[in-house]
Structure formats: C-alpha cells, structure tokens
Amino acid sequence: ESVNTLKYAASTHKIHQKLSARKSSAIASPSETSALRNENRKLREILDELLEHQNSPLDDGRAAVNHYAAMLKKEQEIKQFAKIEASDLRGQKAKLTSDFESLTSQFNESRDTITNLRKKNKEIKREKELSQQLIKTLKSDQDLVRRSELEKTKKNEQGNVRTETQLRQQVDE
C-alpha cells in the first residue's frame, strides 16, 4: 500500500516539476498563471489525500487498488484539463496576435494620414501666405494707379486752366 502511495506521490511530484518548469520557462500571461495555479492546487489536493490515506490503515488490498485507480483517474483529469487549457491559451494567443496586427495596421494608417494632413496644412499655409502677398501687391498697384490718375487729372486741370487763361489773354489782346 505505501509502495503504491509513494509511486503515485512520485508521479504527481514529476507532474508538479514539469508544470513548475513550464511555468518558469515561459512568460506567463494572467490566464496561463491562473491555469497553472489551478493545476498546482489540484495536485496539492491529491497529495493531501494521499497523505491522509497513508496515515490511515487500508485493510483490504482491493481498497488500495481502488484508491490507486482513483488517483490515476484524477491524474488523467488533470492532464486533460492541462491539454484543454493549453488549447485555449493557443487560441487566445492567436486572437491577441491578430488583434495586435490589426491595431498596428490601424496605427500605421493613422500615422500616414496625420503625416499627409500635416503636409497639406503646410501647403495651405504657404498658399495663404502667397495669397496675402498677392493681395498686398494688388493693393499697392491699385494705389499707384489711383495716384497716377489723380496726377493726370491734376495735370489736365492745370493744363485746362492754362489754356483757359491763355485764351482769355488772347481774347483780351
């Protein structure tokens, strides 16, 4: 009986070592850590049960065999649970990888859009500055035209006054 108990304890200890090695060798996500804690808790429960049965005498050899079979069944359940968890974690990893790639793509598109908008903004500012310079140039040209028209008008008026005074002088003579 104690030989079987020790064999089982040794096999559960090996499982625990494998899980510990897997846990320490990988960067564990929160879900992996939780799964490993659950597996560890189940192994402790099995070990506690083994220790309880080791301390109580098992009268019947059949009871020892049944106990060992139950422990093997629990071990199989733990292995099955670990396989399911590993499969779930692979699925989660694939989904997270896909989400990350999608977000990276969106980020790159946004960055390109921002870069394009900045370029367009610079072009608009440059065009605005050119427009303002053109407006200033046009205003100064308009002022020059007005001044030259005023000067022509003044000269014409002065010329008309001269010709009028000349005509009066001629008439007076």
mmCIF file of C-alpha atoms in Angstrom:
data_model
loop_
_atom_site.group_PDB
_atom_site.id
_atom_site.type_symbol
_atom_site.label_atom_id
_atom_site.label_comp_id
_atom_site.label_asym_id
_atom_site.label_seq_id
_atom_site.Cartn_x
_atom_site.Cartn_y
_atom_site.Cartn_z
ATOM 1 C CA GLU A 1 0.000 0.000 0.000
ATOM 2 C CA SER A 2 2.659 2.511 0.960
ATOM 3 C CA VAL A 3 4.701 1.490 -2.120
ATOM 4 C CA ASN A 4 1.729 2.367 -4.355
ATOM 5 C CA THR A 5 1.173 5.584 -2.452
ATOM 6 C CA LEU A 6 4.816 6.523 -2.831
ATOM 7 C CA LYS A 7 4.741 5.651 -6.548
ATOM 8 C CA TYR A 8 1.745 7.878 -7.023
ATOM 9 C CA ALA A 9 3.281 10.650 -4.949
ATOM 10 C CA ALA A 10 6.416 10.407 -7.085
ATOM 11 C CA SER A 11 4.389 10.621 -10.330
ATOM 12 C CA THR A 12 2.416 13.630 -9.078
ATOM 13 C CA HIS A 13 5.681 15.197 -7.958
ATOM 14 C CA LYS A 14 7.041 14.724 -11.514
ATOM 15 C CA ILE A 15 3.923 16.384 -12.920
ATOM 16 C CA HIS A 16 4.364 19.220 -10.474
ATOM 17 C CA GLN A 17 8.012 19.587 -11.544
ATOM 18 C CA LYS A 18 7.001 19.650 -15.222
ATOM 19 C CA LEU A 19 4.398 22.302 -14.524
ATOM 20 C CA SER A 20 6.880 24.312 -12.493
ATOM 21 C CA ALA A 21 9.465 24.040 -15.263
ATOM 22 C CA ARG A 22 6.873 25.077 -17.842
ATOM 23 C CA LYS A 23 5.796 27.930 -15.631
ATOM 24 C CA SER A 24 9.339 29.206 -15.083
ATOM 25 C CA SER A 25 10.441 28.781 -18.707
ATOM 26 C CA ALA A 26 7.589 30.714 -20.269
ATOM 27 C CA ILE A 27 6.470 34.254 -19.837
ATOM 28 C CA ALA A 28 3.122 33.585 -18.257
ATOM 29 C CA SER A 29 0.097 35.644 -19.127
ATOM 30 C CA PRO A 30 -2.530 36.166 -16.442
ATOM 31 C CA SER A 31 -4.650 33.321 -17.844
ATOM 32 C CA GLU A 32 -1.647 30.955 -18.006
ATOM 33 C CA THR A 33 -0.742 31.860 -14.438
ATOM 34 C CA SER A 34 -4.295 31.186 -13.342
ATOM 35 C CA ALA A 35 -4.328 27.826 -15.126
ATOM 36 C CA LEU A 36 -1.033 26.840 -13.549
ATOM 37 C CA ARG A 37 -2.294 27.840 -10.116
ATOM 38 C CA ASN A 38 -5.414 25.697 -10.636
ATOM 39 C CA GLU A 39 -3.295 22.721 -11.693
ATOM 40 C CA ASN A 40 -0.992 23.252 -8.725
ATOM 41 C CA ARG A 41 -3.973 23.454 -6.357
ATOM 42 C CA LYS A 42 -5.372 20.167 -7.730
ATOM 43 C CA LEU A 43 -2.004 18.470 -7.273
ATOM 44 C CA ARG A 44 -1.835 19.680 -3.672
ATOM 45 C CA GLU A 45 -5.330 18.266 -3.051
ATOM 46 C CA ILE A 46 -4.250 14.902 -4.444
ATOM 47 C CA LEU A 47 -1.118 14.928 -2.339
ATOM 48 C CA ASP A 48 -3.159 15.821 0.749
ATOM 49 C CA GLU A 49 -5.498 12.907 0.027
ATOM 50 C CA LEU A 50 -2.514 10.605 -0.377
ATOM 51 C CA LEU A 51 -1.110 11.720 2.934
ATOM 52 C CA GLU A 52 -4.499 11.184 4.631
ATOM 53 C CA HIS A 53 -4.732 7.648 3.270
ATOM 54 C CA GLN A 54 -1.148 6.949 4.144
ATOM 55 C CA ASN A 55 -1.859 7.785 7.765
ATOM 56 C CA SER A 56 -4.996 5.604 7.896
ATOM 57 C CA PRO A 57 -4.578 1.843 7.546
ATOM 58 C CA LEU A 58 -6.053 0.250 4.444
ATOM 59 C CA ASP A 59 -7.284 -3.191 5.443
ATOM 60 C CA ASP A 60 -8.225 -4.524 2.069
ATOM 61 C CA GLY A 61 -5.816 -4.849 -0.877
ATOM 62 C CA ARG A 62 -8.751 -4.107 -3.155
ATOM 63 C CA ALA A 63 -9.285 -0.778 -1.409
ATOM 64 C CA ALA A 64 -5.637 0.109 -2.069
ATOM 65 C CA VAL A 65 -6.046 -0.774 -5.742
ATOM 66 C CA ASN A 66 -9.275 1.262 -5.925
ATOM 67 C CA HIS A 67 -7.559 4.171 -4.229
ATOM 68 C CA TYR A 68 -4.644 3.998 -6.653
ATOM 69 C CA ALA A 69 -7.080 3.790 -9.599
ATOM 70 C CA ALA A 70 -8.916 6.873 -8.310
ATOM 71 C CA MET A 71 -5.645 8.734 -8.051
ATOM 72 C CA LEU A 72 -4.732 7.719 -11.611
ATOM 73 C CA LYS A 73 -8.142 8.913 -12.769
ATOM 74 C CA LYS A 74 -7.566 12.277 -11.072
ATOM 75 C CA GLU A 75 -4.164 12.477 -12.709
ATOM 76 C CA GLN A 76 -5.754 11.838 -16.117
ATOM 77 C CA GLU A 77 -8.337 14.553 -15.404
ATOM 78 C CA ILE A 78 -5.545 16.989 -14.583
ATOM 79 C CA LYS A 79 -3.701 16.096 -17.793
ATOM 80 C CA GLN A 80 -6.912 16.531 -19.798
ATOM 81 C CA PHE A 81 -7.552 19.859 -18.095
ATOM 82 C CA ALA A 82 -3.994 20.956 -18.915
ATOM 83 C CA LYS A 83 -4.494 19.993 -22.591
ATOM 84 C CA ILE A 84 -7.733 21.975 -22.761
ATOM 85 C CA GLU A 85 -6.106 24.966 -21.085
ATOM 86 C CA ALA A 86 -3.143 24.786 -23.460
ATOM 87 C CA SER A 87 -5.515 24.686 -26.424
ATOM 88 C CA ASP A 88 -7.486 27.647 -25.060
ATOM 89 C CA LEU A 89 -4.272 29.574 -24.485
ATOM 90 C CA ARG A 90 -3.124 28.899 -28.051
ATOM 91 C CA GLY A 91 -6.469 30.201 -29.303
ATOM 92 C CA GLN A 92 -6.185 33.289 -27.119
ATOM 93 C CA LYS A 93 -2.633 33.863 -28.309
ATOM 94 C CA ALA A 94 -3.728 33.623 -31.961
ATOM 95 C CA LYS A 95 -6.566 36.089 -31.334
ATOM 96 C CA LEU A 96 -4.280 38.503 -29.496
ATOM 97 C CA THR A 97 -1.711 38.269 -32.285
ATOM 98 C CA SER A 98 -4.405 39.019 -34.845
ATOM 99 C CA ASP A 99 -5.716 41.928 -32.760
ATOM 100 C CA PHE A 100 -2.182 43.285 -32.373
ATOM 101 C CA GLU A 101 -1.545 43.108 -36.110
ATOM 102 C CA SER A 102 -4.858 44.839 -36.789
ATOM 103 C CA LEU A 103 -4.085 47.611 -34.295
ATOM 104 C CA THR A 104 -0.585 48.003 -35.731
ATOM 105 C CA SER A 105 -2.066 48.366 -39.199
ATOM 106 C CA GLN A 106 -4.602 50.932 -37.954
ATOM 107 C CA PHE A 107 -1.830 52.826 -36.176
ATOM 108 C CA ASN A 108 0.300 52.923 -39.318
ATOM 109 C CA GLU A 109 -2.665 54.148 -41.381
ATOM 110 C CA SER A 110 -3.410 56.840 -38.803
ATOM 111 C CA ARG A 111 0.224 57.915 -38.734
ATOM 112 C CA ASP A 112 0.261 58.140 -42.552
ATOM 113 C CA THR A 113 -2.986 60.143 -42.513
ATOM 114 C CA ILE A 114 -1.554 62.536 -39.920
ATOM 115 C CA THR A 115 1.621 62.957 -41.983
ATOM 116 C CA ASN A 116 -0.431 63.688 -45.106
ATOM 117 C CA LEU A 117 -2.611 66.162 -43.228
ATOM 118 C CA ARG A 118 0.478 67.957 -41.907
ATOM 119 C CA LYS A 119 1.857 68.229 -45.451
ATOM 120 C CA LYS A 120 -1.473 69.591 -46.717
ATOM 121 C CA ASN A 121 -1.596 72.024 -43.800
ATOM 122 C CA LYS A 122 1.875 73.323 -44.713
ATOM 123 C CA GLU A 123 0.804 73.697 -48.354
ATOM 124 C CA ILE A 124 -2.327 75.593 -47.309
ATOM 125 C CA LYS A 125 -0.285 77.908 -45.078
ATOM 126 C CA ARG A 126 2.146 78.542 -47.926
ATOM 127 C CA GLU A 127 -0.721 79.260 -50.334
ATOM 128 C CA LYS A 128 -2.300 81.571 -47.759
ATOM 129 C CA GLU A 129 0.959 83.496 -47.387
ATOM 130 C CA LEU A 130 1.279 83.770 -51.167
ATOM 131 C CA SER A 131 -2.329 84.955 -51.394
ATOM 132 C CA GLN A 132 -1.701 87.602 -48.733
ATOM 133 C CA GLN A 133 1.404 88.785 -50.570
ATOM 134 C CA LEU A 134 -0.569 88.926 -53.823
ATOM 135 C CA ILE A 135 -3.329 90.918 -52.130
ATOM 136 C CA LYS A 136 -0.742 93.374 -50.745
ATOM 137 C CA THR A 137 0.825 93.685 -54.185
ATOM 138 C CA LEU A 138 -2.571 94.291 -55.806
ATOM 139 C CA LYS A 139 -3.469 96.936 -53.213
ATOM 140 C CA SER A 140 -0.187 98.750 -53.742
ATOM 141 C CA ASP A 141 -0.707 98.557 -57.533
ATOM 142 C CA GLN A 142 -4.217 99.977 -57.116
ATOM 143 C CA ASP A 143 -2.807 102.812 -55.008
ATOM 144 C CA LEU A 144 -0.225 103.545 -57.690
ATOM 145 C CA VAL A 145 -2.902 103.570 -60.391
ATOM 146 C CA ARG A 146 -5.067 105.947 -58.335
ATOM 147 C CA ARG A 147 -2.148 108.257 -57.698
ATOM 148 C CA SER A 148 -1.190 108.327 -61.355
ATOM 149 C CA GLU A 149 -4.821 109.003 -62.323
ATOM 150 C CA LEU A 150 -5.000 111.818 -59.765
ATOM 151 C CA GLU A 151 -1.769 113.287 -61.116
ATOM 152 C CA LYS A 152 -3.085 113.073 -64.686
ATOM 153 C CA THR A 153 -6.313 114.703 -63.592
ATOM 154 C CA LYS A 154 -4.387 117.473 -61.813
ATOM 155 C CA LYS A 155 -2.159 117.994 -64.850
ATOM 156 C CA ASN A 156 -5.200 118.077 -67.127
ATOM 157 C CA GLU A 157 -6.906 120.569 -64.858
ATOM 158 C CA GLN A 158 -3.766 122.654 -64.664
ATOM 159 C CA GLY A 159 -3.433 122.378 -68.435
ATOM 160 C CA ASN A 160 -7.084 123.357 -68.875
ATOM 161 C CA VAL A 161 -6.601 126.318 -66.532
ATOM 162 C CA ARG A 162 -3.540 127.405 -68.529
ATOM 163 C CA THR A 163 -5.278 127.071 -71.828
ATOM 164 C CA GLU A 164 -8.265 128.938 -70.439
ATOM 165 C CA THR A 165 -6.078 131.763 -69.131
ATOM 166 C CA GLN A 166 -4.192 131.821 -72.405
ATOM 167 C CA LEU A 167 -7.450 132.021 -74.303
ATOM 168 C CA ARG A 168 -8.607 134.906 -72.108
ATOM 169 C CA GLN A 169 -5.355 136.696 -72.619
ATOM 170 C CA GLN A 170 -5.641 136.235 -76.343
ATOM 171 C CA VAL A 171 -9.157 137.464 -76.276
ATOM 172 C CA ASP A 172 -8.127 140.422 -74.179
ATOM 173 C CA GLU A 173 -5.330 141.252 -76.558
#
